Short mmCIF file of C-alpha atoms in Angstrom, two decimals:
data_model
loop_
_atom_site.label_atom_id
_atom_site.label_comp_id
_atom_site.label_asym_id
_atom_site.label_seq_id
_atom_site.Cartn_x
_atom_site.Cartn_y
_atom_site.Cartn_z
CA UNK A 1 25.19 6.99 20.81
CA UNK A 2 25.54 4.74 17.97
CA UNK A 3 25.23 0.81 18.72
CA UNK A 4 28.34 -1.73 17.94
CA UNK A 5 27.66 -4.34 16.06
CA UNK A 6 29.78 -7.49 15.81
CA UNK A 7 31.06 -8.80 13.65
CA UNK A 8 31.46 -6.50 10.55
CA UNK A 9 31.36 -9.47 8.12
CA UNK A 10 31.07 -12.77 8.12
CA UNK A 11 31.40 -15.60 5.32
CA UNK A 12 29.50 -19.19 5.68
CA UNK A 13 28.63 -21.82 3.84
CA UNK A 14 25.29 -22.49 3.35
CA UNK A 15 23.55 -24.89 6.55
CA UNK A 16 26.30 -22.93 8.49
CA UNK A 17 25.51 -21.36 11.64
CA UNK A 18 25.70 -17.02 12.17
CA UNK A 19 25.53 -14.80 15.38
CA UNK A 20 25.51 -10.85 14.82
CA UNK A 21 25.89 -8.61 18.03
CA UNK A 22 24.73 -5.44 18.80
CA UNK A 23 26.00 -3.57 21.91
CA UNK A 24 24.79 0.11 23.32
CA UNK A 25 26.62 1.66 26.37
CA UNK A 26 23.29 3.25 26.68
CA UNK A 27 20.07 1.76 28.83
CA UNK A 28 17.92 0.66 25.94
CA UNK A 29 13.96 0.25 25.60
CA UNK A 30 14.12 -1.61 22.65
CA UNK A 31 16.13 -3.43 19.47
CA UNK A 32 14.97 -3.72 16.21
CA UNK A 33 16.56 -5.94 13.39
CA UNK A 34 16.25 -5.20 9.67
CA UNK A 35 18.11 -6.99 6.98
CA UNK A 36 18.96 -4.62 3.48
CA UNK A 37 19.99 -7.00 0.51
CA UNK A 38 22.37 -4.72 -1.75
CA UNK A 39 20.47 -1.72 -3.42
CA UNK A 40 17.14 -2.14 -1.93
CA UNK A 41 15.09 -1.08 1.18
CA UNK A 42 15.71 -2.42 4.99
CA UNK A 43 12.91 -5.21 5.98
CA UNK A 44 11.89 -5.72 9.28
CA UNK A 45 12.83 -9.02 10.88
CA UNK A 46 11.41 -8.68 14.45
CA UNK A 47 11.78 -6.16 17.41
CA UNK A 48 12.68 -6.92 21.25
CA UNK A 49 11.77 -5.07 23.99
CA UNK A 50 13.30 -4.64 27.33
CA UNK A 51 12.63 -7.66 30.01
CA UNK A 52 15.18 -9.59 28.41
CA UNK A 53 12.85 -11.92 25.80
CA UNK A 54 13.59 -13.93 23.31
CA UNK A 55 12.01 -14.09 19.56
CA UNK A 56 12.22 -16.02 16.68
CA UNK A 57 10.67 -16.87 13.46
CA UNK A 58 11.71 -19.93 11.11
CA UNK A 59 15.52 -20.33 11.79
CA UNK A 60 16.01 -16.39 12.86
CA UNK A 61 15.97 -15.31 16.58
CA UNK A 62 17.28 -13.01 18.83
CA UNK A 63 18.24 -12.63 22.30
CA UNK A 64 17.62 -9.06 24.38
CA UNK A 65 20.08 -9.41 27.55
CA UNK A 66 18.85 -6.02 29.29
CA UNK A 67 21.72 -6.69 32.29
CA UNK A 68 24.62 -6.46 29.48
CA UNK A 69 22.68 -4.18 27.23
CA UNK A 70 23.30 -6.30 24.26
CA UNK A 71 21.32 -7.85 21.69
CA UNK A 72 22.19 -11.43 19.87
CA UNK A 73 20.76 -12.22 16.08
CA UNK A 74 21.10 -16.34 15.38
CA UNK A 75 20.64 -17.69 11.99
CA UNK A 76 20.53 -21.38 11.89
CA UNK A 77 21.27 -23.79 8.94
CA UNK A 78 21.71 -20.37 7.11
CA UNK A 79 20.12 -20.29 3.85
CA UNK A 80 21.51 -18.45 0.49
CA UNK A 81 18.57 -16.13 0.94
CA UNK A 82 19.79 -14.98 4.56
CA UNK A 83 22.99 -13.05 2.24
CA UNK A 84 22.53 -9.31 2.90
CA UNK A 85 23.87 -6.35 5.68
CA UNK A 86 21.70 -6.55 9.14
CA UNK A 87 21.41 -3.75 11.09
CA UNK A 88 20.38 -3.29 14.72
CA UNK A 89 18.44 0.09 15.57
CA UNK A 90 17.94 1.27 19.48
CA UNK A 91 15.57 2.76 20.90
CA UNK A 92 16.71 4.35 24.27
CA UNK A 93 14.58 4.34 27.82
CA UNK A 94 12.73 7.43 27.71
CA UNK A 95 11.50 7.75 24.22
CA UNK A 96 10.24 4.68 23.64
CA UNK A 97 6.75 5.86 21.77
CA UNK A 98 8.91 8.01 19.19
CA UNK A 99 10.57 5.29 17.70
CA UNK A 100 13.76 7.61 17.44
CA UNK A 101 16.19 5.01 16.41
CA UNK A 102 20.28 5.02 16.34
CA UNK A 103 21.46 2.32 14.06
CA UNK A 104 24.41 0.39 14.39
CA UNK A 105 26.72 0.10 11.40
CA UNK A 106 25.52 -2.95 10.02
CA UNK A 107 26.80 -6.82 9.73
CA UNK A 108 27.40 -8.01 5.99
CA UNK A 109 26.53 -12.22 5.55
CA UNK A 110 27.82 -13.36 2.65
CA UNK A 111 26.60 -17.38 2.36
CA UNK A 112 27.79 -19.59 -0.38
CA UNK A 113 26.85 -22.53 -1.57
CA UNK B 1 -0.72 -2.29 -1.94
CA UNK B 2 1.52 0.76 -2.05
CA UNK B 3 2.94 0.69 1.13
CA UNK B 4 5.65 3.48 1.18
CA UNK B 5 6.42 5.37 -2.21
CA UNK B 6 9.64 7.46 -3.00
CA UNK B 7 9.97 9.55 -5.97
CA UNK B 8 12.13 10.37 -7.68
CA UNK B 9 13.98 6.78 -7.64
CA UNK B 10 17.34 8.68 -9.19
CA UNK B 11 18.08 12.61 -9.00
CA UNK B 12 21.93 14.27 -10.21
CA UNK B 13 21.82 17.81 -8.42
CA UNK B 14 24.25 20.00 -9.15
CA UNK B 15 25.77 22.09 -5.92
CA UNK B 16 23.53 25.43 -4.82
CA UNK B 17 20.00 23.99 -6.86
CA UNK B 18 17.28 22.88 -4.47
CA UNK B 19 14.73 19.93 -4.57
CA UNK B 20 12.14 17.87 -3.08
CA UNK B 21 11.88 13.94 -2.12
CA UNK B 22 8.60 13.17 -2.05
CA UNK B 23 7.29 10.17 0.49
CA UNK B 24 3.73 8.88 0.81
CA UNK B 25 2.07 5.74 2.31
CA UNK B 26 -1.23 4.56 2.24
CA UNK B 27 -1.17 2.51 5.59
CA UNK B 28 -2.40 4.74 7.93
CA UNK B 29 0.70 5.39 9.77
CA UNK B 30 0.65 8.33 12.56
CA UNK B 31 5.21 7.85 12.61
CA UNK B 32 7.10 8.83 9.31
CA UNK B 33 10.81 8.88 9.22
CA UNK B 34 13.51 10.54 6.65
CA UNK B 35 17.03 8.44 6.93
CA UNK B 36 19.85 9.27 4.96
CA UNK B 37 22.17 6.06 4.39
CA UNK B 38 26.19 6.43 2.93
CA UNK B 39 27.61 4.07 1.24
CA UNK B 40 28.44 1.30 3.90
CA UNK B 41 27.41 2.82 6.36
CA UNK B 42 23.88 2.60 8.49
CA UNK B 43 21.04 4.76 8.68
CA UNK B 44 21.20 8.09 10.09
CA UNK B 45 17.47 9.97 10.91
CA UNK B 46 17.14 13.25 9.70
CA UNK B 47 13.76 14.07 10.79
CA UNK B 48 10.68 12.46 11.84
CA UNK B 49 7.42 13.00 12.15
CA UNK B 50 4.50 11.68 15.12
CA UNK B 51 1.66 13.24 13.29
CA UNK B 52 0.52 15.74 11.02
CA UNK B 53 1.73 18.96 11.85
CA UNK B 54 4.05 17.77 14.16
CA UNK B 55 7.92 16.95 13.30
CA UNK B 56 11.43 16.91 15.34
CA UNK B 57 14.64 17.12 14.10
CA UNK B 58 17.14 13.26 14.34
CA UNK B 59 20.44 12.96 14.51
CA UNK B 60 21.68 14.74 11.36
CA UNK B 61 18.80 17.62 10.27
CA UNK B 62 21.66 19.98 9.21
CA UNK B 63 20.45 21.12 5.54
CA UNK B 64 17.13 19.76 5.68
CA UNK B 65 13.20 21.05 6.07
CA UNK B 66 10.35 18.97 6.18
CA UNK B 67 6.38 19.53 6.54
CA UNK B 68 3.72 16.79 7.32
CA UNK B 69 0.45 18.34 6.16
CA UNK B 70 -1.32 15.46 5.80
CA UNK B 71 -0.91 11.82 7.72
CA UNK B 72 -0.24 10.12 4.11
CA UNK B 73 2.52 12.99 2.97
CA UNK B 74 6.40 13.90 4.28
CA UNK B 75 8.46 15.41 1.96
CA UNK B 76 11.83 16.23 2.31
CA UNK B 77 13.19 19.55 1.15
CA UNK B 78 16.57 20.34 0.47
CA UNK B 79 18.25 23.86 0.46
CA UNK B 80 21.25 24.52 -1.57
CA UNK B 81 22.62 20.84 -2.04
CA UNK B 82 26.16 20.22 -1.26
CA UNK B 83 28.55 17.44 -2.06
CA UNK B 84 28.33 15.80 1.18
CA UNK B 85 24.72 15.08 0.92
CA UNK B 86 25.24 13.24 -1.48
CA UNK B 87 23.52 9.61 -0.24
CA UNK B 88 20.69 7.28 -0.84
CA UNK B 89 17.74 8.58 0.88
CA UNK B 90 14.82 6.09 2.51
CA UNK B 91 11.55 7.27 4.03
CA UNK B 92 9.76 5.08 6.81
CA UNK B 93 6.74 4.97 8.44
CA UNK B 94 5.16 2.71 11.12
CA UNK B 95 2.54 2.54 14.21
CA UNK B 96 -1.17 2.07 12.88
CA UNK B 97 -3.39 4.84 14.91
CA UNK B 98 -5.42 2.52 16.07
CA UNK B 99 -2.87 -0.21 16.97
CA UNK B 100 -2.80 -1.67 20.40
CA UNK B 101 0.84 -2.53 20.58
CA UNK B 102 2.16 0.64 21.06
CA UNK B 103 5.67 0.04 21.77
CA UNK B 104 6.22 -2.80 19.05
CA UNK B 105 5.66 -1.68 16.04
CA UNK B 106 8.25 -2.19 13.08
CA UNK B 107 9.61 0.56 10.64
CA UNK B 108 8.01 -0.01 7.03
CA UNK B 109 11.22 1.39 4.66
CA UNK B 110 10.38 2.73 0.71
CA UNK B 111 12.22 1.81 -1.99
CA UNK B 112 14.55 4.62 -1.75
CA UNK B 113 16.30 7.71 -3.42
CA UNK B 114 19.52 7.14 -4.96
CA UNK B 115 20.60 10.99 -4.75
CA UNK B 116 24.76 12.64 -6.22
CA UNK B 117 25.34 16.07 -6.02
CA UNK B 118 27.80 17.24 -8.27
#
């Protein structure tokens, strides 16, 4: 079952603020969080895992609430660098060591200056 | 550092031929992953590998073979293309064998193959 992210694009200005959803009707293990800028490879921004933790590197985080099965992606003071499609990928309870993720359909930031 | 290499970068096919995407890494990875992504869409897994000699079908293997010989190698074979296979094609691999986070280990993406079938 394919994740739902929210929302399917968003515009700020750069220094703006940005939260991107992702939302599984399924019981996850884990979320991972890539960001693709247009016509080159996915890269890794960080993974949660279920217990509900939260993560977070320079001005990026994200939230895992494992009650609502949803995870949160927050960009702060948003930089003309963060511009690109993020995309959540689930990993389901039970097959946690394949790594067999669904990912959602993406999030496109567009930041201007 | 390599990383993950695709070749060919660009391939026209026309319907009925056959070909190859070749994927290799150089990190050590025991997990390698074929994705197909459509134009604004996400990624869908086509097959995936835990090992050599060892692979499982994803969510969309219809059309598709793969091998894993070696730990470094995972091509991806395709039989009598069709139109709708027509996609950008990225090959992943993650989890170190001797890593001791087991469960938290990113996917490491190649640059890609931009693929049209014609």
């Amino acid at each position: 079952q394919q994740p739902v992210q929210s929302p399917q694009a968003v515009i700020l200005r750069e220094g703006e603020d940005a939260v991107i959803n992702c939302s599984s009707s399924k019981a996850l293990y884990s979320v991972h969080w890539y960001r693709q800028k247009h016509g080159e490879a996915p890269v890794f921004l960080m993974i949660l895992l279920k217990g509900g933790e939260q993560k977070g590197h320079d001005k990026i985080s994200a939230s895992f609430n494992e009650k609502k099965q949803q995870s949160s992606l927050y960009l702060t003071a948003s930089q003309l660098s963060y511009s690109g499609t993020y995309f959540c990928g689930t990993s389901p309870l039970g097959i946690q060591g394949a790594q067999k993720l669904v990912f959602g359909q993406g999030t496109r930031l567009t930041i201007n200056p | 550092n390599a990383g993950v290499t695709q070749t060919p970068k660009f391939r026209i096919l026309k319907i009925g031929q056959s070909m190859t995407l070749q994927c290799t890494q150089d990190m050590n990875h025991n997990y390698m992953y074929w994705y197909r992504q459509d134009p604004g869409m996400g990624l869908k897994l086509i097959y995936y590998s835990v090992g050599a000699g060892i692979t499982d079908k994803g969510e969309v293997p219809n059309g598709y073979n793969v091998s894993r010989s070696t730990t470094e190698d995972f091509p991806l074979r395709l039989e009598l293309a069709a139109p709708s296979q027509t996609s950008v094609y990225f090959c992943a691999s993650s989890y170190p064998s001797s890593g001791t986070d087991f469960f938290n280990q990113p996917q490491h993406f190649g640059d890609g193959t931009r693929l049209s079938i014609l």
